[in-house]
Short mmCIF file of C-alpha atoms and ligand atoms in Angstrom, two decimals:
data_model
loop_
_atom_site.label_atom_id
_atom_site.label_comp_id
_atom_site.label_asym_id
_atom_site.label_seq_id
_atom_site.Cartn_x
_atom_site.Cartn_y
_atom_site.Cartn_z
CA MET A 25 -13.61 33.49 -13.60
CA THR A 26 -15.19 32.87 -16.99
CA PRO A 27 -16.31 35.73 -19.17
CA GLN A 28 -19.55 34.29 -20.59
CA ALA A 29 -21.97 35.73 -17.97
CA ALA A 30 -20.39 39.17 -18.05
CA SER A 31 -20.36 39.02 -21.84
CA SER A 32 -24.13 38.54 -22.26
CA GLU A 33 -24.74 41.37 -19.78
CA LEU A 34 -22.47 43.54 -21.89
CA ARG A 35 -24.35 42.71 -25.08
CA SER A 36 -27.72 43.73 -23.63
CA ALA A 37 -26.22 46.95 -22.28
CA GLN A 38 -24.94 47.75 -25.77
CA ALA A 39 -28.28 47.12 -27.46
CA ALA A 40 -29.52 50.46 -28.70
CA GLU A 41 -32.20 51.80 -31.00
CA ALA A 42 -31.19 53.20 -34.37
CA LEU A 43 -30.64 56.94 -34.18
CA GLY A 44 -33.96 58.86 -34.18
CA ARG A 45 -34.26 62.41 -35.48
CA PRO A 46 -34.79 64.21 -32.14
CA ASP A 47 -31.77 62.37 -30.74
CA ALA A 48 -29.79 63.16 -33.86
CA LEU A 49 -30.53 66.88 -33.58
CA ARG A 50 -29.71 66.97 -29.88
CA ARG A 51 -26.51 64.95 -30.18
CA TYR A 52 -25.41 66.89 -33.24
CA ALA A 53 -25.78 70.20 -31.37
CA GLU A 54 -24.06 68.86 -28.24
CA THR A 55 -21.14 67.32 -30.11
CA ARG A 56 -20.50 70.39 -32.25
CA ALA A 57 -20.67 72.66 -29.18
CA ALA A 58 -18.27 70.39 -27.31
CA SER A 59 -15.64 70.89 -30.01
CA LEU A 60 -15.88 74.66 -29.71
CA ALA A 61 -15.83 74.46 -25.92
CA LEU A 62 -12.37 72.84 -26.16
CA THR A 63 -11.05 76.01 -27.82
CA GLU A 64 -12.28 78.47 -25.18
CA GLY A 65 -8.85 79.15 -23.67
CA LEU A 66 -7.03 79.22 -27.02
CA SER A 67 -6.10 82.21 -29.16
CA ALA A 68 -6.33 82.21 -32.95
CA GLU A 69 -2.51 82.00 -32.97
CA ASP A 70 -2.57 78.90 -30.74
CA MET A 71 -5.02 77.29 -33.16
CA GLN A 72 -2.73 77.92 -36.15
CA VAL A 73 0.41 76.07 -35.05
CA GLN A 74 1.49 72.66 -36.34
CA SER A 75 4.34 71.50 -34.09
CA MET A 76 5.25 68.33 -36.04
CA PRO A 77 3.89 66.51 -39.10
CA ASP A 78 1.64 64.25 -36.95
CA VAL A 79 0.04 67.21 -35.19
CA SER A 80 -2.76 69.16 -36.85
CA PRO A 81 -3.63 72.74 -35.95
CA THR A 82 -6.80 73.15 -33.87
CA LYS A 83 -8.24 75.29 -36.67
CA TRP A 84 -7.71 72.47 -39.16
CA HIS A 85 -9.49 69.97 -36.87
CA LEU A 86 -12.47 72.34 -36.54
CA ALA A 87 -12.72 72.63 -40.31
CA HIS A 88 -12.02 68.98 -41.17
CA VAL A 89 -14.81 67.52 -39.01
CA THR A 90 -17.14 70.02 -40.70
CA TRP A 91 -15.89 68.97 -44.13
CA PHE A 92 -16.81 65.38 -43.19
CA PHE A 93 -20.50 66.31 -42.72
CA GLU A 94 -20.48 68.47 -45.85
CA THR A 95 -18.81 65.84 -48.03
CA PHE A 96 -20.53 62.66 -46.92
CA LEU A 97 -24.00 64.03 -46.05
CA LEU A 98 -24.84 67.50 -47.37
CA GLU A 99 -23.38 67.42 -50.88
CA PRO A 100 -24.81 64.02 -51.85
CA ARG A 101 -28.07 64.19 -49.89
CA LEU A 102 -29.40 67.71 -49.29
CA ALA A 103 -31.11 69.07 -52.40
CA GLY A 104 -29.89 72.55 -53.34
CA TYR A 105 -27.00 72.53 -50.86
CA ALA A 106 -24.33 75.07 -51.81
CA PRO A 107 -20.84 74.29 -50.45
CA PHE A 108 -19.51 77.05 -48.20
CA ASP A 109 -16.33 77.31 -50.29
CA PRO A 110 -15.42 74.86 -53.07
CA ALA A 111 -11.70 75.16 -52.17
CA TYR A 112 -12.30 73.65 -48.72
CA GLY A 113 -12.58 70.15 -50.19
CA TYR A 114 -8.86 70.31 -51.04
CA LEU A 115 -7.82 71.99 -47.77
CA PHE A 116 -9.72 69.84 -45.29
CA ASN A 117 -9.85 66.34 -46.81
CA SER A 118 -7.64 64.26 -44.51
CA TYR A 119 -6.88 61.04 -46.39
CA TYR A 120 -9.85 60.02 -48.56
CA GLU A 121 -8.41 59.10 -51.96
CA ALA A 122 -11.89 58.48 -53.34
CA VAL A 123 -12.85 62.10 -52.66
CA GLY A 124 -9.89 63.65 -54.47
CA GLU A 125 -6.61 65.47 -54.02
CA ARG A 126 -5.75 67.16 -50.73
CA HIS A 127 -3.36 69.54 -49.04
CA PRO A 128 -0.30 67.65 -47.65
CA ARG A 129 -0.68 66.76 -44.00
CA PRO A 130 2.74 68.11 -42.86
CA ARG A 131 1.79 71.55 -44.26
CA ARG A 132 -1.51 72.08 -42.48
CA GLY A 133 0.16 74.68 -40.26
CA LEU A 134 0.83 76.83 -43.33
CA LEU A 135 -2.89 77.51 -43.81
CA SER A 136 -2.97 81.01 -42.38
CA ARG A 137 -5.88 81.48 -44.79
CA PRO A 138 -8.75 80.83 -44.36
CA PRO A 139 -8.64 82.65 -41.02
CA LEU A 140 -10.29 81.22 -37.93
CA ALA A 141 -13.34 83.45 -38.38
CA ASP A 142 -14.02 81.85 -41.77
CA VAL A 143 -13.67 78.36 -40.32
CA LEU A 144 -16.19 79.25 -37.61
CA ALA A 145 -18.56 80.62 -40.28
CA TYR A 146 -18.06 77.35 -42.22
CA ARG A 147 -19.12 75.43 -39.11
CA ALA A 148 -22.25 77.56 -38.72
CA HIS A 149 -23.12 77.16 -42.42
CA VAL A 150 -22.87 73.38 -42.22
CA ASP A 151 -24.72 73.24 -38.88
CA THR A 152 -27.72 75.05 -40.36
CA ALA A 153 -27.78 72.74 -43.36
CA MET A 154 -27.37 69.61 -41.21
CA ALA A 155 -30.39 70.60 -39.12
CA ARG A 156 -32.38 71.01 -42.34
CA LEU A 157 -31.23 67.62 -43.63
CA ILE A 158 -32.08 65.83 -40.38
CA GLU A 159 -35.52 67.48 -40.19
CA THR A 160 -36.57 67.18 -43.84
CA ALA A 161 -35.13 63.91 -45.18
CA ASP A 162 -37.89 61.46 -46.11
CA GLU A 163 -38.09 58.18 -44.24
CA ALA A 164 -36.27 56.12 -46.87
CA ALA A 165 -33.43 58.65 -47.02
CA TRP A 166 -33.26 58.90 -43.23
CA SER A 167 -32.50 55.20 -42.88
CA GLU A 168 -29.36 55.81 -44.95
CA ILE A 169 -28.54 59.20 -43.41
CA ALA A 170 -28.82 58.18 -39.76
CA PRO A 171 -25.76 55.84 -39.75
CA LEU A 172 -23.68 58.53 -41.46
CA VAL A 173 -24.77 61.15 -38.90
CA GLU A 174 -23.77 58.67 -36.20
CA LEU A 175 -20.39 58.14 -37.88
CA GLY A 176 -19.88 61.89 -38.32
CA LEU A 177 -20.56 62.52 -34.63
CA ASN A 178 -18.20 59.75 -33.55
CA HIS A 179 -15.62 61.09 -35.99
CA GLU A 180 -15.91 64.56 -34.46
CA GLN A 181 -15.47 63.06 -30.98
CA GLN A 182 -12.28 61.36 -32.15
CA HIS A 183 -11.02 64.72 -33.28
CA GLN A 184 -11.96 66.28 -29.92
CA GLU A 185 -9.40 63.99 -28.34
CA LEU A 186 -6.92 64.80 -31.12
CA ILE A 187 -7.40 68.53 -30.46
CA LEU A 188 -6.22 67.96 -26.87
CA MET A 189 -3.36 65.65 -27.87
CA ASP A 190 -2.17 68.08 -30.51
CA ILE A 191 -2.47 71.33 -28.56
CA LYS A 192 -0.52 69.72 -25.71
CA HIS A 193 2.38 69.11 -28.09
CA VAL A 194 2.07 72.64 -29.52
CA LEU A 195 2.21 74.24 -26.06
CA TRP A 196 5.05 71.92 -24.94
CA LEU A 197 7.27 73.24 -27.71
CA ASN A 198 6.57 76.81 -26.66
CA PRO A 199 9.49 77.82 -24.39
CA LEU A 200 7.01 79.51 -22.03
CA ALA A 201 5.38 76.08 -21.42
CA PRO A 202 1.92 77.67 -21.24
CA ALA A 203 -0.97 75.82 -19.62
CA TYR A 204 -3.95 74.84 -21.77
CA ARG A 205 -6.27 75.21 -18.79
CA PRO A 206 -5.99 76.36 -15.16
CA ALA A 207 -4.59 73.81 -12.73
CA GLU A 208 -7.00 71.91 -10.50
CA PRO A 209 -5.87 71.53 -6.90
CA ALA A 210 -3.48 68.56 -6.98
CA GLU A 211 -4.79 65.48 -5.18
CA ARG A 212 -1.91 63.17 -4.49
CA ALA A 213 -2.17 59.79 -2.88
CA GLY A 214 -0.03 56.68 -3.13
CA ALA A 215 -0.85 54.20 -5.88
CA PRO A 216 -2.68 51.07 -4.71
CA ALA A 217 -0.57 47.93 -4.47
CA LEU A 218 -0.19 46.12 -7.78
CA ASP A 219 -2.08 42.82 -7.66
CA TRP A 220 -2.34 40.14 -10.34
CA LEU A 221 -5.73 39.09 -11.67
CA ASP A 222 -5.96 35.56 -13.06
CA PHE A 223 -8.03 34.68 -16.10
CA ASP A 224 -8.83 31.18 -17.31
CA GLY A 225 -8.55 31.91 -21.02
CA GLY A 226 -9.96 29.15 -23.19
CA LEU A 227 -12.35 29.75 -26.06
CA VAL A 228 -13.64 33.32 -25.71
CA GLU A 229 -15.50 35.79 -27.90
CA ILE A 230 -14.29 39.29 -28.64
CA GLY A 231 -15.30 42.09 -31.00
CA HIS A 232 -18.44 44.16 -31.40
CA ASP A 233 -21.67 42.22 -31.88
CA GLY A 234 -23.40 44.84 -34.01
CA ALA A 235 -25.82 46.21 -31.39
CA GLY A 236 -25.42 49.99 -31.20
CA PHE A 237 -22.70 52.01 -32.87
CA ALA A 238 -19.17 50.72 -33.36
CA PHE A 239 -16.45 51.45 -35.90
CA ASP A 240 -16.08 48.83 -38.62
CA ASN A 241 -12.70 47.67 -37.29
CA GLU A 242 -14.27 46.46 -34.00
CA GLY A 243 -16.00 43.52 -35.65
CA PRO A 244 -17.06 40.98 -36.59
CA ARG A 245 -17.37 39.38 -33.19
CA HIS A 246 -15.43 36.12 -33.27
CA LYS A 247 -13.92 33.37 -31.17
CA VAL A 248 -10.30 33.23 -30.11
CA TRP A 249 -8.36 30.77 -28.01
CA LEU A 250 -6.45 32.22 -25.05
CA GLU A 251 -4.02 30.44 -22.79
CA PRO A 252 -4.51 31.27 -19.10
CA PHE A 253 -3.12 34.73 -18.40
CA ARG A 254 -2.70 37.36 -15.71
CA LEU A 255 -3.29 41.08 -15.86
CA ALA A 256 -2.02 43.79 -13.52
CA SER A 257 -4.74 45.29 -11.35
CA ARG A 258 -3.77 48.82 -12.38
CA LEU A 259 -1.68 50.85 -14.80
CA SER A 260 2.06 51.16 -14.22
CA THR A 261 3.10 54.35 -12.45
CA CYS A 262 5.64 57.13 -13.00
CA GLY A 263 7.50 55.87 -9.94
CA GLU A 264 7.78 52.38 -11.39
CA TYR A 265 8.89 53.80 -14.73
CA LEU A 266 11.46 55.99 -12.95
CA ALA A 267 12.98 52.83 -11.47
CA PHE A 268 13.33 51.49 -15.04
CA ILE A 269 15.09 54.72 -16.08
CA GLU A 270 17.38 54.70 -13.04
CA ASP A 271 18.27 51.07 -13.74
CA GLY A 272 19.65 52.18 -17.13
CA GLY A 273 16.49 51.24 -19.05
CA TYR A 274 17.23 53.61 -21.93
CA ALA A 275 20.86 52.44 -22.17
CA ARG A 276 20.40 48.66 -22.27
CA ALA A 277 19.88 47.32 -25.78
CA GLU A 278 18.84 43.90 -24.44
CA LEU A 279 15.56 45.36 -23.14
CA TRP A 280 14.44 46.74 -26.49
CA LEU A 281 12.94 45.54 -29.72
CA SER A 282 15.43 46.24 -32.50
CA ASP A 283 13.31 49.02 -34.06
CA GLY A 284 12.74 50.45 -30.59
CA TRP A 285 16.46 50.56 -29.84
CA ASP A 286 17.00 52.34 -33.17
CA ALA A 287 14.35 54.89 -32.13
CA VAL A 288 15.98 55.42 -28.71
CA ARG A 289 19.31 56.24 -30.34
CA ARG A 290 17.91 58.20 -33.28
CA GLU A 291 15.56 60.33 -31.16
CA GLY A 292 17.78 60.54 -28.09
CA TRP A 293 15.01 59.29 -25.79
CA THR A 294 15.92 59.21 -22.07
CA ALA A 295 12.41 59.51 -20.56
CA PRO A 296 8.77 59.63 -21.68
CA LEU A 297 7.65 62.57 -23.80
CA TYR A 298 6.80 65.59 -21.60
CA TRP A 299 9.24 64.73 -18.81
CA ARG A 300 11.72 67.52 -18.09
CA GLU A 301 14.34 68.25 -15.47
CA GLY A 302 13.95 71.50 -13.52
CA ASP A 303 16.87 73.81 -12.68
CA ASP A 304 17.26 72.19 -9.26
CA GLY A 305 17.24 68.69 -10.76
CA GLU A 306 13.62 68.09 -9.82
CA ARG A 307 11.71 65.94 -12.30
CA LEU A 308 8.89 67.89 -13.91
CA ILE A 309 6.13 66.76 -16.22
CA PHE A 310 4.28 68.91 -18.75
CA THR A 311 0.52 68.54 -18.58
CA LEU A 312 -2.48 70.37 -20.02
CA GLU A 313 -2.27 72.36 -16.75
CA GLY A 314 1.35 73.32 -17.46
CA LEU A 315 4.56 72.07 -15.79
CA ARG A 316 4.01 70.10 -12.57
CA SER A 317 6.30 68.14 -10.31
CA LEU A 318 6.26 64.45 -11.19
CA ASP A 319 3.80 62.39 -9.12
CA PRO A 320 5.35 58.93 -8.63
CA ALA A 321 1.90 57.43 -8.00
CA ALA A 322 0.33 58.73 -11.23
CA PRO A 323 0.05 56.38 -14.21
CA VAL A 324 3.01 56.86 -16.55
CA SER A 325 1.87 58.35 -19.86
CA HIS A 326 3.10 59.40 -23.31
CA LEU A 327 5.09 56.23 -23.86
CA SER A 328 5.71 54.78 -27.29
CA HIS A 329 4.90 51.12 -27.83
CA TYR A 330 8.64 50.50 -27.81
CA GLU A 331 9.02 52.07 -24.35
CA ALA A 332 5.99 50.21 -22.97
CA ASP A 333 7.42 46.96 -24.32
CA ALA A 334 10.93 47.60 -22.94
CA PHE A 335 9.51 48.54 -19.54
CA ALA A 336 7.44 45.34 -19.50
CA ARG A 337 10.51 43.27 -20.37
CA TRP A 338 12.56 44.97 -17.65
CA SER A 339 9.70 44.20 -15.24
CA GLY A 340 9.93 40.51 -16.15
CA ARG A 341 6.44 40.70 -17.67
CA ARG A 342 4.91 41.46 -21.08
CA LEU A 343 2.20 43.57 -22.71
CA PRO A 344 -1.28 42.05 -22.99
CA ALA A 345 -2.61 40.86 -26.34
CA GLU A 346 -5.65 42.92 -27.30
CA GLN A 347 -7.77 39.74 -27.04
CA GLU A 348 -6.60 39.29 -23.44
CA TRP A 349 -7.32 42.92 -22.63
CA GLU A 350 -10.86 42.77 -24.04
CA THR A 351 -11.59 39.46 -22.30
CA ALA A 352 -10.52 40.96 -18.97
CA ALA A 353 -12.52 44.13 -19.64
CA GLN A 354 -15.71 42.07 -19.95
CA PHE A 355 -15.55 41.66 -16.16
CA PRO A 356 -16.99 44.78 -14.57
CA GLY A 357 -15.12 46.63 -11.87
CA LEU A 358 -11.48 46.17 -12.90
CA PRO A 359 -9.67 49.39 -11.92
CA GLN A 360 -8.33 51.79 -14.55
CA MET A 361 -9.46 49.72 -17.54
CA THR A 362 -11.16 52.67 -19.24
CA GLY A 363 -10.98 56.44 -19.26
CA VAL A 364 -7.49 56.95 -17.78
CA LEU A 365 -4.88 56.20 -20.46
CA TRP A 366 -4.86 54.26 -23.70
CA GLN A 367 -3.07 50.99 -22.98
CA TRP A 368 -0.57 49.62 -25.45
CA THR A 369 -1.12 46.01 -26.38
CA ALA A 370 1.26 43.52 -27.98
CA SER A 371 -1.15 43.19 -30.92
CA PRO A 372 -0.55 44.52 -34.42
CA TYR A 373 -3.51 46.41 -35.86
CA VAL A 374 -4.89 43.92 -38.38
CA ALA A 375 -8.34 42.89 -39.58
CA TYR A 376 -10.45 40.52 -37.52
CA PRO A 377 -11.52 37.29 -39.27
CA ARG A 378 -14.16 38.00 -41.97
CA TYR A 379 -13.73 41.79 -41.69
CA ARG A 380 -14.69 43.70 -44.84
CA PRO A 381 -14.40 47.48 -45.04
CA PRO A 382 -17.61 49.28 -46.08
CA GLU A 383 -18.16 50.13 -49.75
CA GLY A 384 -17.06 53.51 -51.07
CA ALA A 385 -15.02 56.34 -49.59
CA ILE A 386 -16.17 55.53 -46.01
CA GLY A 387 -14.34 52.21 -46.42
CA GLU A 388 -11.12 54.23 -46.15
CA TYR A 389 -11.98 55.24 -42.57
CA ASN A 390 -10.12 52.39 -40.83
CA GLY A 391 -9.33 49.46 -43.09
CA LYS A 392 -6.49 50.96 -45.11
CA PHE A 393 -4.44 51.69 -41.98
CA MET A 394 -4.05 48.01 -41.08
CA SER A 395 -0.29 47.95 -41.58
CA GLY A 396 2.63 48.88 -39.34
CA GLN A 397 0.58 50.03 -36.33
CA MET A 398 -0.13 48.61 -32.87
CA VAL A 399 -3.45 48.47 -31.01
CA LEU A 400 -4.23 50.45 -27.87
CA ARG A 401 -7.28 49.82 -25.69
CA GLY A 402 -9.33 51.52 -23.00
CA GLY A 403 -9.77 55.20 -23.89
CA CYS A 404 -8.24 58.02 -21.85
CA ALA A 405 -9.23 61.04 -19.81
CA ALA A 406 -9.33 63.12 -23.02
CA THR A 407 -11.74 60.70 -24.72
CA PRO A 408 -15.24 62.24 -24.73
CA SER A 409 -17.47 60.49 -22.22
CA GLY A 410 -19.59 57.76 -23.80
CA HIS A 411 -17.40 57.64 -26.92
CA ALA A 412 -15.34 54.49 -26.31
CA ARG A 413 -16.31 50.86 -25.72
CA ILE A 414 -14.39 47.85 -24.49
CA THR A 415 -14.30 46.63 -28.11
CA TYR A 416 -12.80 49.97 -29.28
CA ARG A 417 -9.48 49.59 -31.13
CA ASN A 418 -7.24 52.63 -31.23
CA PHE A 419 -4.02 52.34 -33.22
CA PHE A 420 -0.75 54.23 -33.59
CA PRO A 421 2.68 53.53 -35.05
CA PRO A 422 4.95 51.94 -32.42
CA ASP A 423 7.17 55.03 -32.10
CA ALA A 424 4.27 57.49 -31.48
CA ARG A 425 4.41 59.14 -28.06
CA TRP A 426 2.07 62.11 -28.25
CA ALA A 427 -1.12 60.13 -27.60
CA PHE A 428 -2.26 59.72 -23.99
CA SER A 429 -0.73 56.25 -23.88
CA GLY A 430 0.33 54.16 -20.90
CA VAL A 431 1.07 50.58 -19.94
CA ARG A 432 -0.67 47.78 -18.04
CA LEU A 433 1.46 44.71 -17.50
CA ALA A 434 0.38 41.18 -18.33
CA ASP A 435 1.91 37.78 -17.79
CA ASP A 436 1.37 34.11 -18.47
CA ALA A 437 -0.55 32.38 -15.70
FE1 FE2 B 17 -10.79 62.73 -39.51
#
């Protein structure tokens, strides 16, 4: 197979008009409502908890995405806009140095004030003003506003996934192991056989081509040389990972990167995050539907990069480079490439050739995090539908396990 034909099809599918005002209003309303819909089963107390420094309270997420619209659109561009509360700039700025000082991330759970009701009123205040901005901006202003509305909506969708990631960790640390949502009837079937898909490699193109929305870190599109490679036809399963555990995977230093082995010993890892042993020795797994018995056919999730890498080494394989993953994803129809679990790659999160972050505070969105993190590809079941692309580059530190992260094996052809 060669990717060129599939690639041009992909480019035309991605071609999209610039955001028009009716679309902006509709998508703004839908995206904001979707965030609130995620909180329907949560109490104000649930939304207050910060279970570790990496986790943000649901209430903070709801306020921070609102702050983004207020700070980057309403304050600079809507005449006469009065901020809801001047103190919120300090409380809900995440990491934008250009915008000023901020409340320390590990202490977000201490913000018992403002209460949830005030955060919801903040959202309503900003929503009203955003509708006015979208409807009344003159044409010249709109051409500058539209890309920022698009960015703000995509930013809020990223936080929708973070709300689910974070509340899962919060509920996991509650000794009652409460469910985030009611359990669906469990459908269990064996995993399909693992096949190997061969790719020619050669000179390929990856990265976003600029048609339609993408985050800055997805481009520029550029050429890379790939040796022939193979990719597993599906994600690795809990059953396969259990075989790694039972073969002493967490006790064999030779399977681990040095930093990974340090993490195993320091953190006392013996299984993926959210695995637990029941009283009768049964293996249980904590999900957004509460504790369930482990399904050996389900894709294994909540692995760190170190665990994914050690499992791949134990399997006699390796993780795919992100360039291999994206090249394979250009062929339609490959199972479980998108929307199941983020897939760890062997690639460090660094800039593509000729990448330049945007000017100003928005340039801090992605570019300054290009150090010490690894790339994940594919989106997951918690990613809002339509949010991700095959060029999408997620990134986490290699010891992070609370994202919905799994593993797809690769190999040299
Ligand atoms: Fe953010």
